[in-house]
C-alpha cells in the first residue's frame, strides 16, 4: 500500500515538473483521481481487518474456498483502486494530462510502471474474479468499454503523445477485460500483454520525445519525411509500432491468446 501511494506522489511531482499552469492543473487532477483509488484500497484493507479476514491476497484466496460472501466487498474496493491506477474510464483523464511530464517520465512511469501496478493487482486478484463472477463482470465490462472507446479516440488524435496515451489506456482496458474473466488462459494472455506492451510502448514514448526534441512539434503531420531526416530514430520507431500488432512480435501472440480465452470462456 505504501509503494502504491509512493508511485502516486512521484507521478504528481513529475507531471508538475515544469511548473506551468497546465502542468500544475494536470498534476492535481492526477493526484485527486489516484487518491480516490488509494482511499478505496485503504477501505478494502480496513474492511478485511474489521471482519477478521487475512490481509494477504493468498489468504483471501484460501478463505474464498469456504464460499464466504464477505469477500465480495473488499475485492470490489481493491478492483476499484486497480482500475483507477490503470487509468480506466472514467478515471482515464489523469493519464492524458500526464503527457506534459518529461518524456523519460512518460516512458517509465506512465507506460510501464505506475499504470501496470493497477493491472498487476488485478492479476493477483484474478482467482477471486472466477469465484465471485459479479466482481469479474465489473472489471471485464469496464475494461472492454475502455478498450473500445480509447481505441476510437486514439484514431482521431494528431498529437503523437496523446495517440500513445489513448493507445496505452486502450491496451490496459484489454488487459483488464482478460483478467476479469479469471480463467487461466485469459490471465496468461493478460500477463503476456503486460510484458510486451511495456517494451513496445516505452520505446515509442522515447522515440516520440526524441522526434519532438529535434523538430519542435508533437504533431504527427509535422513528422513527414522522418526516414530521410532521422533514419536511425525512425527505424526504432517502426520497430515499436510493429511490436504492437505485427507477427512474430509478442503483442500479436498475446492478443490472439486473449481472443481464444474469451471465445472459450
Coordinates of C-alpha atoms in Angstrom, one line a residue:
X1 CA 0.0 0.0 0.0
X2 CA 2.9 2.4 0.8
X3 CA 4.5 1.6 -2.5
X4 CA 1.2 2.2 -4.2
X5 CA 0.9 5.7 -2.7
X6 CA 4.6 6.4 -3.4
X7 CA 4.0 6.0 -7.2
X8 CA 1.1 8.4 -7.0
X9 CA 3.3 11.1 -5.3
X10 CA 6.2 10.5 -7.7
X11 CA 3.8 10.9 -10.7
X12 CA 2.4 14.1 -9.2
X13 CA 5.9 15.6 -8.8
X14 CA 6.9 14.6 -12.3
X15 CA 3.7 15.9 -14.0
X16 CA 4.1 19.3 -12.3
X17 CA 7.9 19.4 -13.0
X18 CA 7.8 22.3 -15.4
X19 CA 5.6 24.4 -13.1
X20 CA 3.5 25.8 -15.9
X21 CA -0.3 26.4 -15.2
X22 CA -1.2 23.4 -17.4
X23 CA 1.3 21.1 -15.7
X24 CA 0.1 22.1 -12.2
X25 CA -3.5 21.6 -13.2
X26 CA -2.8 18.2 -14.6
X27 CA -0.7 17.2 -11.6
X28 CA -3.6 17.9 -9.2
X29 CA -6.1 16.1 -11.5
X30 CA -3.7 13.0 -11.3
X31 CA -3.3 13.1 -7.5
X32 CA -7.0 13.6 -6.8
X33 CA -8.1 10.7 -9.1
X34 CA -5.4 8.4 -7.8
X35 CA -6.2 9.4 -4.2
X36 CA -9.8 8.1 -4.8
X37 CA -8.2 4.8 -5.7
X38 CA -6.0 5.0 -2.7
X39 CA -9.0 5.5 -0.4
X40 CA -10.7 2.5 -2.0
X41 CA -7.5 0.4 -1.4
X42 CA -7.4 1.5 2.3
X43 CA -11.2 0.9 2.7
X44 CA -10.7 -2.6 1.4
X45 CA -7.9 -3.3 3.9
X46 CA -9.9 -1.9 6.8
X47 CA -12.9 -4.0 5.8
X48 CA -10.8 -7.1 5.8
X49 CA -9.3 -6.2 9.2
X50 CA -12.6 -5.3 10.8
X51 CA -14.2 -8.6 9.7
X52 CA -11.2 -10.7 10.9
X53 CA -10.1 -11.7 7.5
X54 CA -6.5 -12.1 6.3
X55 CA -4.7 -9.0 4.9
X56 CA -2.9 -11.0 2.2
X57 CA -4.3 -12.0 -1.2
X58 CA -3.2 -15.6 -0.8
X59 CA -5.1 -15.7 2.5
X60 CA -8.2 -14.2 0.7
X61 CA -8.0 -16.9 -2.0
X62 CA -7.8 -19.6 0.7
X63 CA -10.8 -18.1 2.5
X64 CA -12.8 -17.9 -0.7
X65 CA -12.7 -21.7 -0.8
X66 CA -15.1 -21.7 2.1
X67 CA -17.6 -19.8 0.0
X68 CA -17.8 -16.7 2.2
X69 CA -19.7 -13.8 0.6
X70 CA -17.9 -11.3 2.9
X71 CA -15.0 -11.2 0.4
X72 CA -17.1 -9.6 -2.4
X73 CA -16.9 -6.0 -1.0
X74 CA -13.1 -5.9 -0.4
X75 CA -12.5 -7.5 -3.9
X76 CA -14.6 -4.7 -5.4
X77 CA -12.8 -2.0 -3.5
X78 CA -9.4 -3.3 -4.4
X79 CA -10.5 -3.6 -8.0
X80 CA -11.7 0.0 -8.0
X81 CA -8.3 1.1 -6.8
X82 CA -6.6 -1.0 -9.5
X83 CA -8.9 0.4 -12.2
X84 CA -8.1 4.0 -11.1
X85 CA -4.4 3.4 -11.2
X86 CA -4.7 1.6 -14.6
X87 CA -6.4 4.8 -16.0
X88 CA -9.6 3.0 -16.9
X89 CA -12.7 5.1 -17.8
X90 CA -14.0 7.3 -16.2
X91 CA -10.6 7.8 -14.4
X92 CA -8.5 8.0 -17.6
X93 CA -8.2 11.8 -17.8
X94 CA -5.2 11.8 -15.4
X95 CA -3.1 9.8 -17.9
X96 CA -3.9 12.1 -20.7
X97 CA -2.8 15.1 -18.6
X98 CA 0.3 13.2 -17.6
X99 CA 1.7 13.7 -21.1
X100 CA 3.1 17.1 -20.1
X101 CA 5.7 15.3 -18.0
X102 CA 9.2 14.9 -19.3
X103 CA 9.5 12.1 -21.9
X104 CA 11.6 9.7 -19.8
X105 CA 9.0 10.0 -17.1
X106 CA 6.2 9.1 -19.6
X107 CA 8.2 6.2 -20.8
X108 CA 8.9 4.8 -17.3
X109 CA 6.1 5.9 -15.1
X110 CA 3.1 6.2 -17.4
X111 CA 3.6 3.3 -19.8
X112 CA 5.4 0.6 -17.8
X113 CA 5.4 1.2 -14.1
X114 CA 2.6 3.2 -12.5
X115 CA -0.3 2.1 -14.7
X116 CA 1.0 -1.5 -14.6
X117 CA 0.7 -1.5 -10.8
X118 CA -3.1 -1.4 -11.3
X119 CA -3.2 -4.4 -13.7
X120 CA -0.7 -6.2 -11.5
X121 CA -3.1 -6.0 -8.6
X122 CA -5.8 -7.4 -10.8
X123 CA -3.5 -10.3 -11.8
X124 CA -3.2 -11.1 -8.1
X125 CA -7.0 -10.9 -7.7
X126 CA -7.9 -12.9 -10.8
X127 CA -8.6 -16.2 -9.0
X128 CA -11.2 -14.3 -6.9
X129 CA -12.9 -13.0 -10.1
X130 CA -13.5 -16.6 -11.2
X131 CA -15.0 -17.4 -7.8
X132 CA -17.1 -14.2 -7.5
X133 CA -18.4 -13.6 -11.0
X134 CA -20.1 -10.2 -10.1
X135 CA -16.6 -8.7 -9.4
X136 CA -15.1 -10.2 -12.6
X137 CA -18.1 -8.9 -14.6
X138 CA -17.5 -5.4 -13.3
X139 CA -13.8 -5.5 -14.2
X140 CA -14.4 -7.1 -17.7
X141 CA -17.1 -4.6 -18.5
X142 CA -15.1 -1.5 -17.6
X143 CA -12.0 -2.9 -19.4
X144 CA -13.9 -3.8 -22.6
X145 CA -15.7 -0.4 -22.8
X146 CA -12.4 1.4 -22.2
X147 CA -10.6 -0.7 -24.8
X148 CA -13.1 0.1 -27.5
X149 CA -13.7 3.8 -26.8
X150 CA -10.0 4.7 -26.2
X151 CA -9.0 2.9 -29.4
X152 CA -11.6 5.0 -31.3
X153 CA -10.3 8.2 -29.6
X154 CA -6.7 7.4 -30.5
X155 CA -7.5 7.3 -34.2
X156 CA -8.8 10.9 -34.1
X157 CA -5.7 12.5 -32.5
X158 CA -2.9 14.4 -34.2
X159 CA -0.8 14.9 -31.1
X160 CA 1.6 11.9 -31.1
X161 CA 1.8 11.7 -27.3
X162 CA -1.9 11.7 -27.0
X163 CA -2.2 8.9 -29.5
X164 CA 0.2 6.9 -27.4
X165 CA -1.7 7.8 -24.2
X166 CA -5.0 6.7 -25.7
X167 CA -3.4 3.6 -27.0
X168 CA -2.0 2.8 -23.6
X169 CA -5.4 3.3 -22.0
X170 CA -7.0 1.0 -24.7
X171 CA -4.4 -1.8 -24.1
X172 CA -4.8 -1.5 -20.4
X173 CA -8.6 -2.0 -21.0
X174 CA -7.9 -5.2 -22.9
X175 CA -5.7 -6.5 -20.1
X176 CA -8.3 -5.6 -17.5
X177 CA -11.0 -7.4 -19.6
X178 CA -8.9 -10.5 -19.8
X179 CA -8.2 -10.5 -16.0
X180 CA -11.9 -10.0 -15.2
X181 CA -12.6 -13.3 -16.9
X182 CA -10.5 -15.1 -14.3
X183 CA -9.8 -18.2 -16.5
X184 CA -6.2 -19.4 -16.5
X185 CA -5.9 -18.9 -20.3
X186 CA -7.2 -15.3 -20.0
X187 CA -4.7 -14.5 -17.2
X188 CA -1.9 -16.0 -19.3
X189 CA -2.8 -13.7 -22.2
X190 CA -3.0 -10.6 -19.9
X191 CA 0.4 -11.3 -18.4
X192 CA 1.9 -11.5 -21.9
X193 CA 0.1 -8.3 -22.9
X194 CA 1.6 -6.5 -19.9
X195 CA 5.2 -7.6 -20.7
X196 CA 5.1 -6.9 -24.4
X197 CA 3.1 -3.7 -24.2
X198 CA 5.6 -2.3 -21.7
X199 CA 8.6 -2.9 -24.0
X200 CA 6.9 -1.6 -27.2
X201 CA 5.2 1.5 -25.6
X202 CA 8.3 2.6 -23.6
X203 CA 10.3 2.6 -26.9
X204 CA 7.6 4.6 -28.7
X205 CA 7.3 7.2 -26.0
X206 CA 11.1 7.7 -26.1
X207 CA 11.1 7.9 -29.9
X208 CA 8.3 10.4 -30.0
X209 CA 10.0 12.5 -27.3
X210 CA 13.3 12.5 -29.3
X211 CA 11.5 13.4 -32.5
X212 CA 9.7 16.3 -30.7
X213 CA 13.1 17.5 -29.4
X214 CA 14.5 17.6 -32.9
X215 CA 11.6 19.0 -34.9
X216 CA 10.0 21.1 -32.1
X217 CA 6.5 19.6 -32.5
X218 CA 4.4 16.6 -31.4
X219 CA 2.0 16.9 -34.3
X220 CA 2.1 13.7 -36.5
X221 CA 1.6 15.9 -39.6
X222 CA 4.9 17.6 -38.9
X223 CA 6.7 14.3 -38.9
X224 CA 6.6 13.8 -42.7
X225 CA 9.9 12.6 -44.2
X226 CA 11.2 11.1 -41.0
X227 CA 13.1 8.4 -42.8
X228 CA 15.3 11.0 -44.6
X229 CA 15.6 13.4 -41.6
X230 CA 16.2 10.9 -38.8
X231 CA 16.7 7.4 -40.2
X232 CA 18.0 5.7 -37.1
X233 CA 15.2 7.0 -34.9
X234 CA 12.6 6.1 -37.5
X235 CA 13.8 2.5 -37.6
X236 CA 13.5 2.2 -33.9
X237 CA 10.0 3.8 -34.0
X238 CA 8.9 1.4 -36.7
X239 CA 10.2 -1.5 -34.5
X240 CA 8.0 -0.2 -31.7
X241 CA 5.0 0.2 -34.0
X242 CA 5.4 -3.3 -35.5
X243 CA 5.8 -4.7 -32.0
X244 CA 2.2 -3.6 -31.2
X245 CA 0.4 -5.6 -33.9
X246 CA 2.7 -7.5 -36.4
X247 CA 3.8 -11.1 -36.3
X248 CA 6.0 -12.5 -34.9
X249 CA 6.1 -9.9 -32.1
X250 CA 4.7 -10.7 -28.8
X251 CA 1.7 -8.3 -28.7
X252 CA 0.1 -10.2 -31.6
X253 CA 0.5 -13.6 -29.8
X254 CA -0.9 -12.1 -26.6
X255 CA -3.9 -10.6 -28.4
X256 CA -4.6 -13.9 -30.1
X257 CA -4.4 -15.6 -26.7
X258 CA -6.9 -13.0 -25.4
X259 CA -9.4 -13.7 -28.2
X260 CA -9.1 -17.5 -27.7
X261 CA -9.6 -17.1 -23.9
X262 CA -12.7 -15.0 -24.5
X263 CA -14.1 -17.5 -27.0
X264 CA -13.5 -20.5 -24.7
X265 CA -14.9 -18.9 -21.5

